[in-house]
Amino acid sequence: MTDYYELLQVHPKADAEAIRAAYERLRERYAPERLEGAADELVELARRRRDEIEHAYSILSDPQRRAEYDRQLHETLRPAPPATRAKAAVPPPPIDDDELIDFRPLPPARRQERPPGFNPQPYLSSQPRRDAPRRGRTATQAQPVWLMPSLIVAAATFSIVLGTLISTMVVAPVATAPNTPTATIVPPTPTLREVLTQFDGQVIAAQQVVAQVPDNPNAWINLGNALFDSVVYVREQLATGDAETQRIYQERLPRWLEAVDAYRKALELQPGNDVVRADIAASLCYYGLDTGNPDRAQEGLAEAEQALRAAPQDARVLLSHGICLIAVDPPQTERALQQWRLVLSIPGVNPGLQLQAQILINEHSQ
């Protein structure tokens, strides 16, 4: 069955008001005027997506149709009983739909494109976690607004450390007797679909945090980062020339604008955050560049230059500014290269940002 809740990006237990708000946001996101001047394939894809959104809302906005749909969805997700189960045995408890979602966050990309062949989660299984604790809140469980974002950050940090330890142990040579060849165990490379499933899980988790603490800027930043990462990863794979990857990227192009919306909300709550403004710029410029929309690229360049005036020595601001210089028509390649070389010259810059700057320099110096 088509998951209409996932299509509208709402929780299965969302009320009618939340469903309507999500529907109106997505309908505006895929409005034809927002894709004016884009490629015909993208316009057609947006039309199909609007039709799917309209159909999903027609089901979920009608209480009777929604109840029937929920019943069918529950039957679809219910596991079949074992063949040896006696007729008088107690039936298994119903599956909580929350337990079908893996809430463990991916290691964040920090708004950077990763090099080809990067394995974002070698240590996480693509199967849903069946032992997930219940997250329901009772009347006596008052949680501070910073708790959920803090837990996600802590979980991400723990995941990165755990992944580093596991990868170190797995790829280390196995101790053997003298004159015996050593063996190296190489973990299997996840497929594109498996990686995207993990990214989508991160997006869903971030959306749920935003729903709980909508006034927390970090929650919106995490949502913007999750959306950014989920589409920039596919963009990195386009160099392979695979037709399926091209199709998936076309489907995910609107996520650039969804990331912009999340970052703008964070900027409203935390004015003066120049790094967030730079993230808005990079998202707009990637969208404008890949959809052939120069207005979006110019809008992104304006945001990048405003961030640069406020933080001229910030490495991420410089990276985003260079990306926007490449995205505009005509591209300002020499200025972009100067910005990225400046990132390499700033002392104490995060090595990941320096690596990204070097990759961009190599790509656009040819």
Short mmCIF file of N, CA and C in Angstrom, two decimals, residues 55-116:
data_model
loop_
_atom_site.label_atom_id
_atom_site.label_comp_id
_atom_site.label_asym_id
_atom_site.label_seq_id
_atom_site.Cartn_x
_atom_site.Cartn_y
_atom_site.Cartn_z
N HIS A 55 -4.49 13.23 -3.76
CA HIS A 55 -5.19 11.97 -3.47
C HIS A 55 -4.98 11.57 -2.01
N ALA A 56 -3.75 11.71 -1.52
CA ALA A 56 -3.47 11.36 -0.13
C ALA A 56 -4.29 12.22 0.82
N TYR A 57 -4.40 13.50 0.53
CA TYR A 57 -5.16 14.39 1.40
C TYR A 57 -6.66 14.07 1.35
N SER A 58 -7.15 13.69 0.18
CA SER A 58 -8.57 13.35 0.08
C SER A 58 -8.92 12.15 0.95
N ILE A 59 -7.96 11.25 1.15
CA ILE A 59 -8.18 10.08 2.01
C ILE A 59 -8.05 10.46 3.48
N LEU A 60 -6.97 11.14 3.83
CA LEU A 60 -6.68 11.39 5.24
C LEU A 60 -7.53 12.52 5.82
N SER A 61 -8.11 13.38 4.98
CA SER A 61 -8.94 14.47 5.50
C SER A 61 -10.37 14.02 5.77
N ASP A 62 -10.76 12.85 5.26
CA ASP A 62 -12.10 12.31 5.49
C ASP A 62 -12.03 11.30 6.64
N PRO A 63 -12.66 11.56 7.77
CA PRO A 63 -12.51 10.65 8.93
C PRO A 63 -12.88 9.21 8.61
N GLN A 64 -13.94 8.97 7.85
CA GLN A 64 -14.34 7.59 7.56
C GLN A 64 -13.34 6.92 6.63
N ARG A 65 -12.92 7.62 5.58
CA ARG A 65 -11.96 7.03 4.65
C ARG A 65 -10.62 6.83 5.33
N ARG A 66 -10.25 7.74 6.22
CA ARG A 66 -8.98 7.57 6.93
C ARG A 66 -9.03 6.36 7.85
N ALA A 67 -10.16 6.17 8.54
CA ALA A 67 -10.28 5.02 9.44
C ALA A 67 -10.17 3.71 8.65
N GLU A 68 -10.80 3.65 7.49
CA GLU A 68 -10.72 2.44 6.67
C GLU A 68 -9.30 2.24 6.15
N TYR A 69 -8.66 3.35 5.75
CA TYR A 69 -7.27 3.25 5.28
C TYR A 69 -6.34 2.78 6.40
N ASP A 70 -6.53 3.33 7.62
CA ASP A 70 -5.69 2.91 8.74
C ASP A 70 -5.87 1.42 9.03
N ARG A 71 -7.12 0.95 8.91
CA ARG A 71 -7.36 -0.47 9.15
C ARG A 71 -6.62 -1.32 8.12
N GLN A 72 -6.69 -0.94 6.86
CA GLN A 72 -6.00 -1.69 5.81
C GLN A 72 -4.49 -1.60 5.99
N LEU A 73 -4.00 -0.42 6.35
CA LEU A 73 -2.56 -0.27 6.55
C LEU A 73 -2.09 -1.11 7.72
N HIS A 74 -2.90 -1.16 8.78
CA HIS A 74 -2.53 -1.98 9.94
C HIS A 74 -2.50 -3.46 9.56
N GLU A 75 -3.46 -3.90 8.76
CA GLU A 75 -3.48 -5.30 8.33
C GLU A 75 -2.27 -5.61 7.45
N THR A 76 -1.86 -4.65 6.65
CA THR A 76 -0.70 -4.86 5.78
C THR A 76 0.58 -5.00 6.59
N LEU A 77 0.69 -4.21 7.66
CA LEU A 77 1.91 -4.23 8.47
C LEU A 77 1.92 -5.35 9.51
N ARG A 78 0.77 -5.95 9.79
CA ARG A 78 0.70 -6.98 10.82
C ARG A 78 1.46 -8.22 10.33
N PRO A 79 2.39 -8.79 11.12
CA PRO A 79 3.11 -9.99 10.69
C PRO A 79 2.20 -11.21 10.70
N ALA A 80 2.44 -12.12 9.76
CA ALA A 80 1.65 -13.34 9.72
C ALA A 80 2.00 -14.23 10.90
N PRO A 81 1.01 -14.88 11.55
CA PRO A 81 1.30 -15.75 12.70
C PRO A 81 2.03 -17.01 12.24
N PRO A 82 2.86 -17.60 13.09
CA PRO A 82 3.55 -18.83 12.73
C PRO A 82 2.56 -19.95 12.42
N ALA A 83 2.98 -20.90 11.55
CA ALA A 83 2.08 -21.98 11.14
C ALA A 83 1.74 -22.89 12.31
N THR A 84 2.60 -22.96 13.31
CA THR A 84 2.38 -23.89 14.41
C THR A 84 1.56 -23.27 15.54
N ARG A 85 1.12 -22.03 15.39
CA ARG A 85 0.40 -21.38 16.47
C ARG A 85 -0.96 -22.06 16.67
N ALA A 86 -1.27 -22.37 17.89
CA ALA A 86 -2.57 -22.99 18.17
C ALA A 86 -3.68 -21.96 18.04
N LYS A 87 -4.87 -22.44 17.73
CA LYS A 87 -5.99 -21.53 17.53
C LYS A 87 -6.34 -20.79 18.82
N ALA A 88 -6.14 -21.44 19.94
CA ALA A 88 -6.52 -20.81 21.20
C ALA A 88 -5.42 -19.92 21.77
N ALA A 89 -4.29 -19.85 21.07
CA ALA A 89 -3.18 -19.06 21.60
C ALA A 89 -3.53 -17.58 21.57
N VAL A 90 -2.88 -16.85 22.47
CA VAL A 90 -3.12 -15.42 22.53
C VAL A 90 -2.49 -14.75 21.32
N PRO A 91 -3.23 -13.95 20.58
CA PRO A 91 -2.66 -13.31 19.38
C PRO A 91 -1.56 -12.34 19.78
N PRO A 92 -0.61 -12.11 18.85
CA PRO A 92 0.50 -11.19 19.17
C PRO A 92 -0.03 -9.78 19.34
N PRO A 93 0.63 -8.99 20.17
CA PRO A 93 0.18 -7.60 20.37
C PRO A 93 0.35 -6.82 19.08
N PRO A 94 -0.51 -5.83 18.87
CA PRO A 94 -0.39 -5.03 17.64
C PRO A 94 0.92 -4.27 17.62
N ILE A 95 1.42 -4.05 16.41
CA ILE A 95 2.69 -3.37 16.23
C ILE A 95 2.47 -1.88 16.34
N ASP A 96 3.23 -1.24 17.20
CA ASP A 96 3.18 0.22 17.29
C ASP A 96 3.88 0.78 16.06
N ASP A 97 3.18 1.65 15.34
CA ASP A 97 3.78 2.16 14.12
C ASP A 97 5.06 2.94 14.38
N ASP A 98 5.24 3.45 15.61
CA ASP A 98 6.49 4.14 15.92
C ASP A 98 7.68 3.19 15.83
N GLU A 99 7.45 1.89 16.13
CA GLU A 99 8.55 0.95 16.17
C GLU A 99 9.02 0.56 14.78
N LEU A 100 8.27 0.93 13.75
CA LEU A 100 8.67 0.60 12.39
C LEU A 100 9.69 1.60 11.85
N ILE A 101 9.97 2.63 12.61
CA ILE A 101 10.89 3.67 12.15
C ILE A 101 12.19 3.56 12.93
N ASP A 102 13.29 3.57 12.19
CA ASP A 102 14.61 3.59 12.82
C ASP A 102 14.98 5.05 13.07
N PHE A 103 14.98 5.46 14.36
CA PHE A 103 15.21 6.85 14.69
C PHE A 103 16.69 7.17 14.88
N ARG A 104 17.56 6.17 14.69
CA ARG A 104 18.97 6.46 14.90
C ARG A 104 19.48 7.39 13.81
N PRO A 105 20.08 8.55 14.17
CA PRO A 105 20.49 9.52 13.15
C PRO A 105 21.76 9.08 12.43
N LEU A 106 21.90 9.54 11.19
CA LEU A 106 23.12 9.31 10.43
C LEU A 106 24.20 10.28 10.89
N PRO A 107 25.46 9.94 10.65
CA PRO A 107 26.51 10.94 10.90
C PRO A 107 26.27 12.14 10.02
N PRO A 108 26.19 13.36 10.57
CA PRO A 108 25.88 14.53 9.74
C PRO A 108 26.99 14.85 8.77
N ALA A 109 26.63 15.34 7.58
CA ALA A 109 27.61 15.73 6.57
C ALA A 109 28.10 17.15 6.77
N ARG A 110 27.48 17.88 7.70
CA ARG A 110 27.87 19.27 7.98
C ARG A 110 27.74 20.14 6.74
N ARG A 111 26.72 19.89 5.95
CA ARG A 111 26.46 20.66 4.72
C ARG A 111 27.62 20.57 3.74
N GLN A 112 28.32 19.44 3.72
CA GLN A 112 29.42 19.26 2.79
C GLN A 112 29.10 18.11 1.85
N GLU A 113 29.54 18.24 0.60
CA GLU A 113 29.46 17.11 -0.31
C GLU A 113 30.55 16.12 0.07
N ARG A 114 30.18 14.86 0.13
CA ARG A 114 31.16 13.85 0.49
C ARG A 114 31.84 13.30 -0.76
N PRO A 115 33.10 12.85 -0.63
CA PRO A 115 33.80 12.32 -1.81
C PRO A 115 33.14 11.05 -2.30
N PRO A 116 33.27 10.75 -3.62
CA PRO A 116 32.68 9.52 -4.16
C PRO A 116 33.16 8.29 -3.41
#
